[in-house]
């Protein structure tokens, strides 16, 4: 049995339809430090992070406290979006969030399978800094729910899972800490 702690990145400086790879804004930097405060006593553990700046910057305070070098893993990155302009990303995302995985194009299904294989293969307790759709996808796989959106992880929410015999099992759904509107674009 391997325990996994999935953390959604902190608030970015720009939304999904505004910038491809924003870092954190001031609120996000504060959220990242608060997440490190919350998790500090649970480690040191391995840290895996999406390559996107908002996830790397969210992981940094905890990694510094634990003296751990995060492993950057593209498989836990954001779901790939179409090659069109940034303005097209918002509409595309809204449609995607209303879908079920069996309805989704093959490329995105492959992203899902890589994500689940990577998370499911982790052999040591790990904190994974990732994204809204990735966390929802992992929770869906753990609960047998084929919707793209199975939960609404807020910025720096914590989702706890275990890998048991190669299967993902949800132990604690994303904690929100406080009410926040559904904002997968951030």
Coordinates of C-alpha atoms in Angstrom, one line a residue:
X1 CA 0.0 0.0 0.0
X2 CA 1.3 3.4 -1.0
X3 CA -0.3 6.7 0.2
X4 CA -0.5 9.5 -2.3
X5 CA -1.2 13.1 -1.5
X6 CA -2.4 15.1 -4.5
X7 CA -2.2 18.9 -4.2
X8 CA -3.7 21.2 -6.7
X9 CA -1.4 24.1 -7.6
X10 CA -1.9 27.5 -5.9
X11 CA -3.6 30.4 -7.6
X12 CA -1.8 31.4 -10.8
X13 CA -1.1 34.9 -12.1
X14 CA -3.3 34.2 -15.2
X15 CA -6.1 31.8 -16.2
X16 CA -6.2 28.9 -18.6
X17 CA -7.4 31.0 -21.5
X18 CA -5.0 33.9 -20.7
X19 CA -1.5 32.4 -20.6
X20 CA 0.0 29.0 -21.3
X21 CA 2.3 28.7 -18.3
X22 CA 1.8 31.3 -15.7
X23 CA 3.6 31.3 -12.4
X24 CA 1.8 32.1 -9.1
X25 CA 0.4 35.5 -8.2
X26 CA 0.9 37.0 -4.7
X27 CA -2.1 35.1 -3.3
X28 CA -0.9 31.9 -4.9
X29 CA 2.6 32.4 -3.3
X30 CA 0.9 32.7 0.1
X31 CA -1.3 29.6 -0.6
X32 CA 1.9 27.6 -1.5
X33 CA 3.5 28.6 1.8
X34 CA 0.3 27.7 3.7
X35 CA 0.2 24.3 2.0
X36 CA 3.8 23.7 3.1
X37 CA 2.7 24.6 6.6
X38 CA -0.1 22.1 6.4
X39 CA 2.0 19.3 5.0
X40 CA 5.4 19.9 6.7
X41 CA 4.7 17.5 9.6
X42 CA 3.8 14.6 7.2
X43 CA 7.3 14.3 5.8
X44 CA 9.8 14.4 4.4
X45 CA 8.3 12.5 1.5
X46 CA 9.0 12.2 -2.2
X47 CA 7.6 15.1 -4.2
X48 CA 6.4 14.8 -7.8
X49 CA 5.3 17.9 -9.7
X50 CA 3.9 18.8 -13.0
X51 CA 6.4 20.7 -15.2
X52 CA 4.1 23.8 -15.3
X53 CA 5.3 26.8 -13.4
X54 CA 2.3 27.1 -11.2
X55 CA 2.8 23.5 -9.9
X56 CA 6.6 23.8 -9.6
X57 CA 6.2 27.1 -7.6
X58 CA 3.6 25.5 -5.4
X59 CA 5.9 22.6 -4.6
X60 CA 8.9 24.8 -3.9
X61 CA 8.2 25.9 -0.3
X62 CA 7.5 22.3 0.9
X63 CA 10.5 20.9 -1.0
X64 CA 12.7 23.6 0.6
X65 CA 11.5 22.8 4.1
X66 CA 12.0 19.1 3.6
X67 CA 15.3 19.4 1.8
X68 CA 13.8 17.3 -1.1
X69 CA 14.4 17.8 -4.8
X70 CA 11.0 17.5 -6.6
X71 CA 10.8 15.1 -9.5
X72 CA 9.3 16.9 -12.5
X73 CA 6.9 14.5 -14.3
X74 CA 5.1 15.5 -17.5
X75 CA 2.5 12.7 -17.0
X76 CA 1.0 14.7 -14.0
X77 CA 0.9 17.9 -16.0
X78 CA -2.2 19.7 -17.3
X79 CA -4.4 18.0 -19.8
X80 CA -3.2 18.9 -23.3
X81 CA -5.4 21.5 -25.0
X82 CA -5.9 22.2 -28.7
X83 CA -3.3 24.0 -30.7
X84 CA -5.6 27.0 -31.4
X85 CA -5.2 30.4 -29.7
X86 CA -5.6 31.1 -26.1
X87 CA -9.1 32.4 -26.6
X88 CA -10.2 29.0 -27.9
X89 CA -8.9 27.2 -24.8
X90 CA -11.7 28.5 -22.5
X91 CA -14.6 27.2 -24.7
X92 CA -12.8 23.9 -25.3
X93 CA -12.3 23.4 -21.5
X94 CA -15.9 24.1 -20.7
X95 CA -17.0 21.5 -23.2
X96 CA -14.5 19.0 -21.9
X97 CA -15.6 19.4 -18.3
X98 CA -19.1 18.5 -19.2
X99 CA -18.0 15.2 -20.9
X100 CA -17.3 11.6 -19.9
X101 CA -14.1 9.9 -20.7
X102 CA -15.6 7.4 -23.2
X103 CA -16.7 10.4 -25.3
X104 CA -13.3 12.0 -25.4
X105 CA -10.9 12.0 -28.3
X106 CA -8.1 9.3 -28.3
X107 CA -5.2 11.7 -27.6
X108 CA -6.8 12.9 -24.3
X109 CA -7.6 9.3 -23.4
X110 CA -3.9 8.5 -23.8
X111 CA -3.1 11.5 -21.5
X112 CA -5.5 10.0 -19.0
X113 CA -3.9 6.5 -19.2
X114 CA -0.4 7.9 -18.8
X115 CA -1.5 9.9 -15.7
X116 CA -3.2 7.0 -14.1
X117 CA -0.3 4.6 -14.9
X118 CA 2.2 7.1 -13.4
X119 CA 0.3 7.7 -10.2
X120 CA -0.6 4.0 -9.9
X121 CA 3.0 3.0 -10.2
X122 CA 4.4 5.2 -7.4
X123 CA 6.0 2.9 -4.9
X124 CA 6.6 5.3 -2.0
X125 CA 4.5 7.8 -0.2
X126 CA 4.5 10.8 -2.4
X127 CA 3.1 14.4 -2.6
X128 CA 2.0 15.1 -6.2
X129 CA 1.6 18.8 -7.2
X130 CA -0.8 18.8 -10.2
X131 CA -3.9 20.3 -11.7
X132 CA -7.7 20.4 -11.5
X133 CA -8.5 17.9 -14.3
X134 CA -5.7 15.6 -13.3
X135 CA -6.9 15.3 -9.7
X136 CA -10.5 14.9 -10.9
X137 CA -9.3 12.2 -13.3
X138 CA -7.5 10.3 -10.6
X139 CA -10.5 10.5 -8.2
X140 CA -12.8 9.3 -11.0
X141 CA -10.5 6.3 -11.6
X142 CA -10.4 5.5 -7.9
X143 CA -14.2 5.7 -7.6
X144 CA -15.3 4.2 -10.9
X145 CA -16.7 7.5 -12.2
X146 CA -16.2 8.1 -15.9
X147 CA -17.0 11.8 -15.8
X148 CA -14.2 14.2 -16.6
X149 CA -15.2 16.3 -13.5
X150 CA -15.8 14.0 -10.5
X151 CA -14.7 16.5 -7.8
X152 CA -13.8 20.2 -7.6
X153 CA -10.3 20.6 -6.1
X154 CA -9.6 24.2 -5.0
X155 CA -6.2 25.8 -5.1
X156 CA -3.9 23.9 -2.8
X157 CA -6.6 21.4 -1.8
X158 CA -5.3 18.0 -0.6
X159 CA -6.7 14.7 -1.9
X160 CA -5.6 11.5 -0.3
X161 CA -5.4 8.1 -2.1
X162 CA -3.7 4.8 -1.7
X163 CA -2.4 2.4 -4.3
X164 CA -3.4 -1.0 -3.1
X165 CA -2.5 -4.0 -5.3
X166 CA -2.2 -1.7 -8.3
X167 CA -5.6 -0.1 -7.7
X168 CA -6.2 3.5 -6.7
X169 CA -8.4 3.9 -3.6
X170 CA -9.8 7.3 -2.5
X171 CA -9.1 7.9 1.2
X172 CA -10.1 11.6 1.4
X173 CA -11.7 13.7 -1.3
X174 CA -10.2 17.1 -2.0
X175 CA -10.4 19.3 1.1
X176 CA -11.4 22.8 0.2
X177 CA -10.4 24.6 3.3
X178 CA -12.9 27.3 2.3
X179 CA -15.7 27.6 -0.4
X180 CA -14.3 28.6 -3.8
X181 CA -16.1 28.6 -7.1
X182 CA -15.4 25.9 -9.6
X183 CA -12.5 27.4 -11.5
X184 CA -10.6 24.8 -13.5
X185 CA -9.2 27.5 -15.7
X186 CA -6.9 28.7 -12.9

